[in-house]
Short mmCIF file of C-alpha atoms and ligand atoms in Angstrom, two decimals:
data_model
loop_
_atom_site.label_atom_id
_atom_site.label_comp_id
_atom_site.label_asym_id
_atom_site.label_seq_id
_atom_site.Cartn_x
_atom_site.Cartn_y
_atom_site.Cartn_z
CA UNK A 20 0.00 0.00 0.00
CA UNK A 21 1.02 3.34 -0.84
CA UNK A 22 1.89 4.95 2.63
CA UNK A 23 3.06 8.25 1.25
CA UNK A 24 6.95 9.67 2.07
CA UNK A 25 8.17 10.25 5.11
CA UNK A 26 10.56 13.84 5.59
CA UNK A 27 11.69 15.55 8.21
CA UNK A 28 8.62 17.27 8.93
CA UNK A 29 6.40 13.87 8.45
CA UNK A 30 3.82 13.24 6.54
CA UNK A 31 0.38 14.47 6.50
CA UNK A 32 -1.98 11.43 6.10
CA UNK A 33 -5.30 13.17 4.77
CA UNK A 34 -8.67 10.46 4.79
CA UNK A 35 -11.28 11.30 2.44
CA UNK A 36 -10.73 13.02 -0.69
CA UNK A 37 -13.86 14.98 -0.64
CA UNK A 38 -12.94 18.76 -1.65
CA UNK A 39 -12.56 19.90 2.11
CA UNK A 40 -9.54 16.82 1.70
CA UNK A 41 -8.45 17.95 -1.49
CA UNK A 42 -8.08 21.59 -0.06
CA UNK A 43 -6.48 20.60 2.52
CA UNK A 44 -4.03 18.02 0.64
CA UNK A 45 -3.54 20.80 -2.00
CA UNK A 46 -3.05 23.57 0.83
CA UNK A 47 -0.16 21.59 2.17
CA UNK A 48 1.34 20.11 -1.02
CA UNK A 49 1.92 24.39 -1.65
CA UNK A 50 3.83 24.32 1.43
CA UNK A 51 6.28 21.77 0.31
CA UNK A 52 4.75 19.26 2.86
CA UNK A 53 4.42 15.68 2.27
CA UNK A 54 1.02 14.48 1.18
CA UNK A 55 -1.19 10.85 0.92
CA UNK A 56 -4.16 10.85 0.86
CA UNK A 57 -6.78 7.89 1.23
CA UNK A 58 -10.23 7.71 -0.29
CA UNK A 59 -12.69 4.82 0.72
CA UNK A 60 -14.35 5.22 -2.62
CA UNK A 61 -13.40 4.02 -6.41
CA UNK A 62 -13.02 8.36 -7.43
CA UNK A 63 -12.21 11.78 -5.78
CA UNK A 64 -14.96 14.44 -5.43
CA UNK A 65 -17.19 12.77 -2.59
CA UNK A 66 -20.25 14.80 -3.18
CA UNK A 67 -18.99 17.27 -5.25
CA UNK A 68 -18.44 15.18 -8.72
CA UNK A 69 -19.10 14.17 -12.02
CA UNK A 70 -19.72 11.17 -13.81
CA UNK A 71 -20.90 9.16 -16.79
CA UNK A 72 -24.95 8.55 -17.37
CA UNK A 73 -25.67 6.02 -19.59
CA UNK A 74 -29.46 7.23 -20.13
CA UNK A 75 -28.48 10.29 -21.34
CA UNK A 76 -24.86 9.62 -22.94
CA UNK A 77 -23.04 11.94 -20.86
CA UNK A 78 -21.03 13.04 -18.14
CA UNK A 79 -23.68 14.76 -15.70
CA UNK A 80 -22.75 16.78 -11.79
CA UNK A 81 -24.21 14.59 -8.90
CA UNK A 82 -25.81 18.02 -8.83
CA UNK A 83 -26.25 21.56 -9.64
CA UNK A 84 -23.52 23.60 -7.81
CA UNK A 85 -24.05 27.19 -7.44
CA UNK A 86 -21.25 29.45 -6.00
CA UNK A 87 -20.90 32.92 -5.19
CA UNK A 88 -17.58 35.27 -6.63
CA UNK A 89 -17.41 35.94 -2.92
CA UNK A 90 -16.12 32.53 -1.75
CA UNK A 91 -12.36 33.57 -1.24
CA UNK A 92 -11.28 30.00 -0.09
CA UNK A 93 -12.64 28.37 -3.20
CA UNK A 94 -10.93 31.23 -5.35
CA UNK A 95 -8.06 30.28 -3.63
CA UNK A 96 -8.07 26.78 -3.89
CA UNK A 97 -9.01 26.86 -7.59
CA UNK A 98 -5.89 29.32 -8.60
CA UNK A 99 -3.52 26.51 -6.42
CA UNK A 100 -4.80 23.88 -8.46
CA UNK A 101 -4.64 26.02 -12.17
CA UNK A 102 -8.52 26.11 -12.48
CA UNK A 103 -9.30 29.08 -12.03
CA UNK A 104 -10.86 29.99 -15.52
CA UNK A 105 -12.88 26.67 -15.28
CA UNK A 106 -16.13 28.49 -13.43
CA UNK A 107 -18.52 30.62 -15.18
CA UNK A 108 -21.04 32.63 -14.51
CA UNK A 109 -22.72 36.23 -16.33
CA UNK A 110 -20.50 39.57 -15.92
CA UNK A 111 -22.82 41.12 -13.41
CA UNK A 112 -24.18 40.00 -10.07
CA UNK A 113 -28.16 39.02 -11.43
CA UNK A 114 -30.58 36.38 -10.28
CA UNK A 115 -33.29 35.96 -12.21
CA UNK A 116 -36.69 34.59 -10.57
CA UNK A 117 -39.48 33.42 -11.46
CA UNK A 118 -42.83 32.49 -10.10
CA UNK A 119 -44.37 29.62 -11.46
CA UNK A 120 -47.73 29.68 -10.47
CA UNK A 121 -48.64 33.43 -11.63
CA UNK A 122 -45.41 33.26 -14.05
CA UNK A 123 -44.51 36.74 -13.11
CA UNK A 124 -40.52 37.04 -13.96
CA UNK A 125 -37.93 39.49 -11.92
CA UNK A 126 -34.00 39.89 -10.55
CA UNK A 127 -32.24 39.91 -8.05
CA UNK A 128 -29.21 42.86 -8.78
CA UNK A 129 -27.23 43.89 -5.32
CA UNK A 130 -25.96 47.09 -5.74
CA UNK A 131 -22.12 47.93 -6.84
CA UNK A 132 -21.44 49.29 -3.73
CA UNK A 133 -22.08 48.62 0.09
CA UNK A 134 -25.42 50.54 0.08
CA UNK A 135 -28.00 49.16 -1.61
CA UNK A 136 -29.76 52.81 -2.82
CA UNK A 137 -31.30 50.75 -5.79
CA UNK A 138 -34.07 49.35 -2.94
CA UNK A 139 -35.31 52.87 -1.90
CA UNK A 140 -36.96 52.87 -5.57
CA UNK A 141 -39.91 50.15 -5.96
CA UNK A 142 -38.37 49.28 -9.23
CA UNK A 143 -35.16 47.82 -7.51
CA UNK A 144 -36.58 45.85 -5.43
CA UNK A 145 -38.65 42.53 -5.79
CA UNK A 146 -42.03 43.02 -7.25
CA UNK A 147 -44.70 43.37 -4.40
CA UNK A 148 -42.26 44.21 -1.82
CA UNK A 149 -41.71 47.26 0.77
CA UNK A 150 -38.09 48.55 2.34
CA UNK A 151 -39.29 47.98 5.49
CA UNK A 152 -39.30 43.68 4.17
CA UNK A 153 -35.53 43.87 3.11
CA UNK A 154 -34.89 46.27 6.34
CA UNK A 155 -36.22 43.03 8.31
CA UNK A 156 -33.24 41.31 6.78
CA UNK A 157 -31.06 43.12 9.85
CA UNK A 158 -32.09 41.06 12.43
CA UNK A 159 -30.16 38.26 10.61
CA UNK A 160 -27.18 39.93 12.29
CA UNK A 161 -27.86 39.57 15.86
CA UNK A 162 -29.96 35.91 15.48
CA UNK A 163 -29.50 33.95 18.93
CA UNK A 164 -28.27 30.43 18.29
CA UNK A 165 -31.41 29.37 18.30
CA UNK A 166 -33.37 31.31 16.44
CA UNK A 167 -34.72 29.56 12.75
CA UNK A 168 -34.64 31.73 9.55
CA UNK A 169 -38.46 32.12 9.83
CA UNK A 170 -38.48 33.46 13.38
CA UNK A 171 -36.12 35.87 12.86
CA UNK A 172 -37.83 37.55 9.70
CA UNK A 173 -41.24 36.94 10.75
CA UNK A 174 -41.56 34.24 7.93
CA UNK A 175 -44.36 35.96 5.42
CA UNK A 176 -45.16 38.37 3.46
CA UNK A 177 -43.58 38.28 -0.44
CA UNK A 178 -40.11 39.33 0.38
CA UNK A 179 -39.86 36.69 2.56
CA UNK A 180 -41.91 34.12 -0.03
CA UNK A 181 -39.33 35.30 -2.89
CA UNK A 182 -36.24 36.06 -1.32
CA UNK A 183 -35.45 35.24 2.08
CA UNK A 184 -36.93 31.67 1.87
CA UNK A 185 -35.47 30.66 -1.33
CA UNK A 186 -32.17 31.71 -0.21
CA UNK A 187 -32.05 30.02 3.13
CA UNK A 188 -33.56 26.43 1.67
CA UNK A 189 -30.89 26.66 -0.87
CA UNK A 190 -28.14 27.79 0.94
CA UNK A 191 -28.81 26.10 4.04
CA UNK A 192 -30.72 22.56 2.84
CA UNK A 193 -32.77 22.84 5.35
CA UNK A 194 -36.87 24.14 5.40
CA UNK A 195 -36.58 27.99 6.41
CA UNK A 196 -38.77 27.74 9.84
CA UNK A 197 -36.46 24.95 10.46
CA UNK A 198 -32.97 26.48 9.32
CA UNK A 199 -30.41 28.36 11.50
CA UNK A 200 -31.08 32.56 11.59
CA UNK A 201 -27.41 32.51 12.88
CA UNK A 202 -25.31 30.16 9.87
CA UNK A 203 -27.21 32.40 6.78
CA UNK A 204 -25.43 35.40 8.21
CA UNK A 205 -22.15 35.04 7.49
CA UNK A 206 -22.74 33.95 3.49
CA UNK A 207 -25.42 37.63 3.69
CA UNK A 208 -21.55 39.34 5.24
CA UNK A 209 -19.32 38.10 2.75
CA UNK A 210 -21.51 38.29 -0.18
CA UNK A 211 -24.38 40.72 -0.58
CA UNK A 212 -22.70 42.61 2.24
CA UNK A 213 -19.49 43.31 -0.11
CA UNK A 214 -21.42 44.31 -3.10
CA UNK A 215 -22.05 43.45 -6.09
CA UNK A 216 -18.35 42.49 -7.40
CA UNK A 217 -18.68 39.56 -4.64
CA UNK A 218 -22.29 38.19 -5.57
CA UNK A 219 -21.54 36.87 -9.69
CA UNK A 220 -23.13 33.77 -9.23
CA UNK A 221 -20.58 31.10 -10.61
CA UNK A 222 -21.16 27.34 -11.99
CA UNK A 223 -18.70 25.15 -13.42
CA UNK A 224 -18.04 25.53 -17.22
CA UNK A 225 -17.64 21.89 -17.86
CA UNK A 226 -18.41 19.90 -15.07
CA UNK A 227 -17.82 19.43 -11.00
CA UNK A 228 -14.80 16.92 -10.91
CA UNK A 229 -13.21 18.90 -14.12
CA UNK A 230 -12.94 22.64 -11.98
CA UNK A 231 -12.63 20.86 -8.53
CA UNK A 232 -11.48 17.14 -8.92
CA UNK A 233 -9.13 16.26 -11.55
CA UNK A 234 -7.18 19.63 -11.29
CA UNK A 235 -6.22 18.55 -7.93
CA UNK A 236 -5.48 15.14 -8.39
CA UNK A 237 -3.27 16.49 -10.74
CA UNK A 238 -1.48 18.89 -8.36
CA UNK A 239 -0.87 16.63 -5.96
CA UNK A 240 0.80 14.27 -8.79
CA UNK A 241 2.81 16.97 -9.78
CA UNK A 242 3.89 17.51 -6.49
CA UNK A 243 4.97 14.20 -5.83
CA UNK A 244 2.19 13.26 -3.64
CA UNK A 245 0.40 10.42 -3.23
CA UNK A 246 -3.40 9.31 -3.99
CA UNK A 247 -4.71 6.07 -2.53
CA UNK A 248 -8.23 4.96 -3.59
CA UNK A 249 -10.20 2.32 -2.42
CA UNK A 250 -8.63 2.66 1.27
CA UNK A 251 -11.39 2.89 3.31
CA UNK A 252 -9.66 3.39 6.79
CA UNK A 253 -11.48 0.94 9.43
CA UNK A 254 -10.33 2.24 12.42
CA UNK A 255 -7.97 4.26 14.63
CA UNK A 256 -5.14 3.37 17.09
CA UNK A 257 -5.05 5.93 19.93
CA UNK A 258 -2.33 6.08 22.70
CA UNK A 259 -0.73 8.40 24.79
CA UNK A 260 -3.01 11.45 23.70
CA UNK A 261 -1.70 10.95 20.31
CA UNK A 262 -3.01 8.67 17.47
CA UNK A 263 -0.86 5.90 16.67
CA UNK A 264 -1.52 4.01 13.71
CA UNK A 265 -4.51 4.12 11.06
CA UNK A 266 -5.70 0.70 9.96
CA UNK A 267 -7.30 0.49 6.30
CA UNK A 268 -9.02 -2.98 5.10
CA UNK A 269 -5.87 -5.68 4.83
CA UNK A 270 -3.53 -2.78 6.11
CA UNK A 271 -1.38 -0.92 8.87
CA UNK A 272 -0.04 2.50 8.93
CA UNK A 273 1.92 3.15 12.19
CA UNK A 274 2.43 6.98 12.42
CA UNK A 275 6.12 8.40 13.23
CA UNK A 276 5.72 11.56 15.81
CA UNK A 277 6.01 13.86 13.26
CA UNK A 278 3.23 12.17 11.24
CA UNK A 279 -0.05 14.25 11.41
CA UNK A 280 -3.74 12.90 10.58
CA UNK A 281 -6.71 15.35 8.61
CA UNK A 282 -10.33 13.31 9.05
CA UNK A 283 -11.90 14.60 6.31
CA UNK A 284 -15.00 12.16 6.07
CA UNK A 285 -18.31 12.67 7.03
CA UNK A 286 -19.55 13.18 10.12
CA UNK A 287 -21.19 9.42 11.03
CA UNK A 288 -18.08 8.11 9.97
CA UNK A 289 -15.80 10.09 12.17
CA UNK A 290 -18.04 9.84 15.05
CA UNK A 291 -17.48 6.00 14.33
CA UNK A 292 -13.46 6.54 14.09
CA UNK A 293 -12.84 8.86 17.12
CA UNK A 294 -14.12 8.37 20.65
CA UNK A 295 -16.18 10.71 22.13
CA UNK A 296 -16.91 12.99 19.09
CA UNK A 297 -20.16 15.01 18.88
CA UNK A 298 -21.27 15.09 15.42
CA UNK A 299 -24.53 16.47 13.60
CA UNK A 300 -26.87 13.28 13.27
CA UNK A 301 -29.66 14.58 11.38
CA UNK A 302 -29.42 14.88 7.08
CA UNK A 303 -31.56 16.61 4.33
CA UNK A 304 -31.37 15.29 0.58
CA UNK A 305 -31.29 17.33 -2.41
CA UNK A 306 -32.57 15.86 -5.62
CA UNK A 307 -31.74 16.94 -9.50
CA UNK A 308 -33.22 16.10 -12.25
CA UNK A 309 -31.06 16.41 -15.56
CA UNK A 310 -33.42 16.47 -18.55
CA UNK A 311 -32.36 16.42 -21.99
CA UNK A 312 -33.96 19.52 -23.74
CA UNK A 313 -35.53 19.30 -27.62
CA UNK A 314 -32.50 21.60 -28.61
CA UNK A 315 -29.07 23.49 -27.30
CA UNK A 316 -29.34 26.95 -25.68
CA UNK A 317 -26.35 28.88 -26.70
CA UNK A 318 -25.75 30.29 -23.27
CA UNK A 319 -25.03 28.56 -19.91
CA UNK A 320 -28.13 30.05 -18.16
CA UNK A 321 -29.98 29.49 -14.40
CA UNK A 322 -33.32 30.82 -12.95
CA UNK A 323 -34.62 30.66 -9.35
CA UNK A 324 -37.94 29.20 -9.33
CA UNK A 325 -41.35 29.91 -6.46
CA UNK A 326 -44.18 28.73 -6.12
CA UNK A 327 -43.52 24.98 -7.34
CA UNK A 328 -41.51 21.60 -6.51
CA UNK A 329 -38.38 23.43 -8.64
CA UNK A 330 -35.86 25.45 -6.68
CA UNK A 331 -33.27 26.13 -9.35
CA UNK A 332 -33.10 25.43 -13.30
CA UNK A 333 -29.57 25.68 -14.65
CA UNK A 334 -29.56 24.94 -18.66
CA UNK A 335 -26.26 24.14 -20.32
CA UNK A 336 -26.43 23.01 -24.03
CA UNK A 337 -29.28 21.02 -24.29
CA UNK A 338 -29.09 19.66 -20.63
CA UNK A 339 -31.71 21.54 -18.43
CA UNK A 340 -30.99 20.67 -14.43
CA UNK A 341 -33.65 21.20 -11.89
CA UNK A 342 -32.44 21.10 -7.95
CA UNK A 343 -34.67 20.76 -5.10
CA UNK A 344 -33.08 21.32 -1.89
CA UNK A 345 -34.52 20.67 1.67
CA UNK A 346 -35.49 17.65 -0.78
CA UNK A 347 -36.14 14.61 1.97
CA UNK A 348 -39.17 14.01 1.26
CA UNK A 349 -39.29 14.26 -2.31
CA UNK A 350 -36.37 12.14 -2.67
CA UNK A 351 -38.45 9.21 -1.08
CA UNK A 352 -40.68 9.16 -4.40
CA UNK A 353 -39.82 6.99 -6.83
CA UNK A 354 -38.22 8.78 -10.07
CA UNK A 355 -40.30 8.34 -12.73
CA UNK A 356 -42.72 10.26 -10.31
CA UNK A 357 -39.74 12.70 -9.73
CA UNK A 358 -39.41 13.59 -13.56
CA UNK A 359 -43.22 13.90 -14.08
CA UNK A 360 -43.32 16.61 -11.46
CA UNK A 361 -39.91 18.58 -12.44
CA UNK A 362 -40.81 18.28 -16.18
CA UNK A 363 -43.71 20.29 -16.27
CA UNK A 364 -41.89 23.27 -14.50
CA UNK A 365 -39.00 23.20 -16.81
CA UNK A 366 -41.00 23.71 -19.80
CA UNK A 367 -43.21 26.58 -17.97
CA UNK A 368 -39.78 28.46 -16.86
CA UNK A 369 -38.06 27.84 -21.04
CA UNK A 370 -41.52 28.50 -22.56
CA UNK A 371 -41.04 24.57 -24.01
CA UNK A 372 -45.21 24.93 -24.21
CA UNK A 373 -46.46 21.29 -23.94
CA UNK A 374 -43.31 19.76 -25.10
CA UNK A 375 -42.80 15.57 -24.52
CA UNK A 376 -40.21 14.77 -21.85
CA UNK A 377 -37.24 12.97 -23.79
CA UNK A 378 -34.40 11.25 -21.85
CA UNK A 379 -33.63 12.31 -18.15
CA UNK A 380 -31.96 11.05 -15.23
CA UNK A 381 -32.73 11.84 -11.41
CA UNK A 382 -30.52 11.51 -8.88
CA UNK A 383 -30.90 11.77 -5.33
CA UNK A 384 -27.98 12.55 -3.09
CA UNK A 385 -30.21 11.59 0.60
CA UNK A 386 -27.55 12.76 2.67
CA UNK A 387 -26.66 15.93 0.80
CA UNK A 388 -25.47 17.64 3.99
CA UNK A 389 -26.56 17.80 7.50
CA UNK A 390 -29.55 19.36 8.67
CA UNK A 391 -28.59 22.87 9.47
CA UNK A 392 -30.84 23.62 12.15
CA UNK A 393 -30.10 25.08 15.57
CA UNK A 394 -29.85 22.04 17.62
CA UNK A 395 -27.35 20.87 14.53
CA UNK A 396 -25.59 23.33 14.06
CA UNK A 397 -24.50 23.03 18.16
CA UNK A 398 -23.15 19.74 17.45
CA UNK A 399 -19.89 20.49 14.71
CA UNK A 400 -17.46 19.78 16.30
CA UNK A 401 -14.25 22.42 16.20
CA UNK A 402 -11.25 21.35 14.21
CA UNK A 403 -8.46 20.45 16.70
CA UNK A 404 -9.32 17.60 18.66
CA UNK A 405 -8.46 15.97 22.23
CA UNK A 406 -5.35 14.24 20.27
CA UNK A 407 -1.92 16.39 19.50
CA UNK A 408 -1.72 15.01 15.36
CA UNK A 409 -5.30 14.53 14.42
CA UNK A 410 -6.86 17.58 12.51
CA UNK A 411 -10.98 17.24 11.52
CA UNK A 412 -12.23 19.02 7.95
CA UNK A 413 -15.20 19.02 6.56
CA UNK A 414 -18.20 21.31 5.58
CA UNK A 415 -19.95 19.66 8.90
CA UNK A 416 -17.40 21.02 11.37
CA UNK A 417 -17.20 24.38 12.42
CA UNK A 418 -16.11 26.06 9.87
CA UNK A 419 -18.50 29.59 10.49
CA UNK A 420 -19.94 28.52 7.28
CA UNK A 421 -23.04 26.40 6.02
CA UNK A 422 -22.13 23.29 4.51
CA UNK A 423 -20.88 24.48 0.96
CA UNK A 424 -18.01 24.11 -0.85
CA UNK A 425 -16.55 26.95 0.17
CA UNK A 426 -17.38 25.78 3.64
CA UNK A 427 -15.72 22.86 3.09
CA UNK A 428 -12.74 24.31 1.25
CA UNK A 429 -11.96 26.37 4.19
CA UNK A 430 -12.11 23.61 6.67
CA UNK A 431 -9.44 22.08 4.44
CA UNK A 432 -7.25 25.37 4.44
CA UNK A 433 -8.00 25.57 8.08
CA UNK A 434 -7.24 22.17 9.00
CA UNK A 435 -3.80 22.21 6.80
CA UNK A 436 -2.67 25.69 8.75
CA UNK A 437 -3.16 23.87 12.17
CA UNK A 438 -1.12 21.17 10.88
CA UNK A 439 1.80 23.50 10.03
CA UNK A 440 1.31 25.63 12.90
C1 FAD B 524 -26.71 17.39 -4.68
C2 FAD B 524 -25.85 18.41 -3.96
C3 FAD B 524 -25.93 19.75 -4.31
C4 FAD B 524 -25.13 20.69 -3.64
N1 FAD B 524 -25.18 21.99 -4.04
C5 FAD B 524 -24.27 22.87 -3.55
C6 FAD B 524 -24.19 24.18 -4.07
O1 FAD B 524 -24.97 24.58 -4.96
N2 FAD B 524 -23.23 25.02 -3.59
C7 FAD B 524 -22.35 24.61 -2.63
O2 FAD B 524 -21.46 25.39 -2.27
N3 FAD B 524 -22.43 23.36 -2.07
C8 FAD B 524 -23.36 22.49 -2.52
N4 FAD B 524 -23.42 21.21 -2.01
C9 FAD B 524 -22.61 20.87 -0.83
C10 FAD B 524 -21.19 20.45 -1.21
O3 FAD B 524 -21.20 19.49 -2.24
C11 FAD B 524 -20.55 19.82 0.04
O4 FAD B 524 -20.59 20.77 1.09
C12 FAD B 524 -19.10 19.41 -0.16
O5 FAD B 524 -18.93 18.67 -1.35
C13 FAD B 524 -18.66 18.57 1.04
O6 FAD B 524 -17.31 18.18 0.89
P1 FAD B 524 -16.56 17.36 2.02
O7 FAD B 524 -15.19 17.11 1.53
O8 FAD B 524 -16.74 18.05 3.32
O9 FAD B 524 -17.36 15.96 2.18
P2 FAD B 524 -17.52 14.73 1.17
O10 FAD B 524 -17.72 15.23 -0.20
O11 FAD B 524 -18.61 13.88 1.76
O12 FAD B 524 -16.13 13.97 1.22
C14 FAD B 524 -15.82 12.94 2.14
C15 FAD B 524 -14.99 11.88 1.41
O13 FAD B 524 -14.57 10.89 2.37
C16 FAD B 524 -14.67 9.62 1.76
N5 FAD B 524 -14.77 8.62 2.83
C17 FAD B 524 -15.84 8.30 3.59
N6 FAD B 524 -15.51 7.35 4.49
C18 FAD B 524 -14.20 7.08 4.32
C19 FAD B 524 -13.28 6.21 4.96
N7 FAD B 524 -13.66 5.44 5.99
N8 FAD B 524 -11.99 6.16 4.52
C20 FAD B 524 -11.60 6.94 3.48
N9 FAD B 524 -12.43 7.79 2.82
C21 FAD B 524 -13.72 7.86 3.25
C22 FAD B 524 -15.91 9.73 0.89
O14 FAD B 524 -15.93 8.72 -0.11
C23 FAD B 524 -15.76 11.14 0.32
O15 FAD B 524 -15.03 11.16 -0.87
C24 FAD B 524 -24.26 20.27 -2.61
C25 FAD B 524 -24.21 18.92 -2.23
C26 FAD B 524 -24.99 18.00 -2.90
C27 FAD B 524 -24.90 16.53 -2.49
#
């Protein structure tokens, strides 16, 4: 088995190459530090990857990925790796809407700068909405831990129907009145908070694994580091305070003293690995639905649906992908009922009039991250833990982020500066 190298400084054994892994893995790697890291699975990417349908005769994203031009880890990670120019997204910070039960159409455009003037005028602000709804938005700043996004901006009225609420269920996976007040602020600070320059909503041009995945793999390659796959690890050797040997299925790493350990699995499975570790318990699914359209759109496109099953439609070619987030009980419907519901939206939101449904493929990711509630959101665990060389990443520990991929890119970074430290 590939056990990595061993320098003066020891290697860093990273489990799980997930992106908060790869970050971490890639973080180090740029610090001339020795590398291996061990997936469980056949691939990289953990929830964040691509792969090859064979309904639909192409590669497809386990799902629809939306990031923000304000996620400074990711930016970070992506310009270590050389993929930087692999995201794409339009030139200014827009969000279009619609609603499809009255199919009234608008956007979301934060201001250039810190002010948002644009709201004092009803035309820059959502249809059917007063300043005093997006003044609400405030009290976002001060939420108590355990306050839910619907408490704190006294869930109704259609600010809350087309803004607030679509925002937290995507951002947060988790049903507004049941969602942490407290985790949506910090995304609100570093985005919409900066201005418009930090809010260009970003996808990846070609797929998941090719701006997040393969890049890395191939940094870590290049840097002389190692790659296991198929090492699931099994179980950890503690003694002393210190962790003292990792064991994988048929093998045995004993760690020297200057060896160091990232977990970066999720959170049943190092609850399972390490005594005594408080992890979040509770998950919420997300489901997509990748539909192959009649013919190509030109332009990579996405629109933010209310009002239906459908919380985002992002068309590429002539692939249109629906995501519904919070999705835990619609992912315990069989698919075929899946596409019949998603369909119908689709061709409302593209103006497809009553076009047939042609191939599609839905996927259902049941676990898609933990359940960011309050009671959750208590449980992530902080990075260090009770033993000197093992580091935890992951978008479920406390990162001060929701679990995203910048969340989890920054637990990576995080994790990998501890390890130097
Ligand atoms: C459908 C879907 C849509 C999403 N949409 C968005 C979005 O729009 N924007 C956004 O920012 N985020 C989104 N996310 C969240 C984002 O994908 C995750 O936050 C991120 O990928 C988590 O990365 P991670 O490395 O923390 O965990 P994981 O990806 O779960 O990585 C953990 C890795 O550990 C491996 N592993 C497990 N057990 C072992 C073991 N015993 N030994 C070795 N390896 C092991 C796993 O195989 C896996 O590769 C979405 C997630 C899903 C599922």
């Amino acid at each position: 088995m590939a056990t990595g190298f061993s320098g003066a400084a020891g290697t860093v054994h990273v489990i799980g190459a997930g992106v908060a892994g790869l970050a971490a893995a890639v973080a180090l790697a740029a610090r001339g530090r020795r590398v291996a890291v061990y997936e469980g699975a056949g691939h990289a990417g953990g929830r964040c990857r691509s792969f090859y349908d064979d309904t639909l005769g192409c590669r497809i994203d386990n799902g629809n990925h939306l990031l923000l031009s304000g996620n400074l880890a990711t930016q970070k990670y992506l310009r270590q790796i050389g993929a930087e120019a692999s995201l794409t997204g339009p030139d200014q910070a827009d969000f279009p809407f619609m609603d499809l039960r009255t199919g009234e159409r608008w956007s979301v455009k934060p201001d250039k700068g810190l002010i948002p003037w644009s709201l004092l005028s009803s035309d820059g602000r959502v249809p059917g909405t007063s300043l005093w709804e997006y003044l609400r938005g405030i009290a976002l700043a001060w939420a108590p831990p355990g306050k839910t996004v619907s408490q704190c901006l006294k869930g109704n009225g259609q600010l809350f129907e087309r803004f607030w609420e679509p925002l937290a269920v995507s951002v947060l996976n988790t049903e507004a009145d049941k969602a942490s007040a407290k985790l949506l602020w910090p995304v609100l600070r570093e985005t919409f908070g900066r201005g418009a320059a930090a809010c260009r909503p970003l996808i990846a041009r070609q797929g998941l694994s090719e701006s997040f995945v393969e890049p890395a793999l191939a940094y870590l390659h290049k840097t002389k580091n190692t790659v296991a796959f198929n090492h699931r690890l099994k179980q950890m050797e503690f003694a002393n305070g210190r962790l003292k040997a990792l064991n994988f299925t048929g093998a045995r790493i004993e760690l020297t003293v200057q060896d160091h350990v990232i977990l970066a699995v999720p959170p049943a499975i190092a609850g399972s690995l390490v005594p005594d570790l408080d992890v979040p318990d509770q998950f919420r699914a997300i489901v997509n639905g990748h539909f192959r359209l009649p013919t190509s759109s030109p332009k990579v496109a996405f629109i933010g649906l209310v009002g239906g099953c459908s919380h985002w439609l992002f068309v590429r070619n002539d692939m249109a992908s629906v995501t519904v987030s919070a999705a835990t009980e619609l992912a315990t419907q069989p698919s075929p009922d899946i596409a019949l519901r998603l369909w119908p939206e689709i061709c409302r939101a593209l103006e497809l009039g009553d076009c047939p449904m042609g191939p599609h493929r839905i996927v259902k990711e049941k676990r898609a991250t933990f359940a960011q509630t309050p009671g959750q959101v208590l449980k992530r665990p902080d990075p260090s833990t009770a033993y000197d060389n093992l580091v935890l990443a992951g978008d479920w520990t406390n990162n001060g982020l929701p679990a995203t991929i910048e969340g989890a890119i920054r637990s990576g970074q995080r994790a990998a500066e501890l390890v130097v430290c």
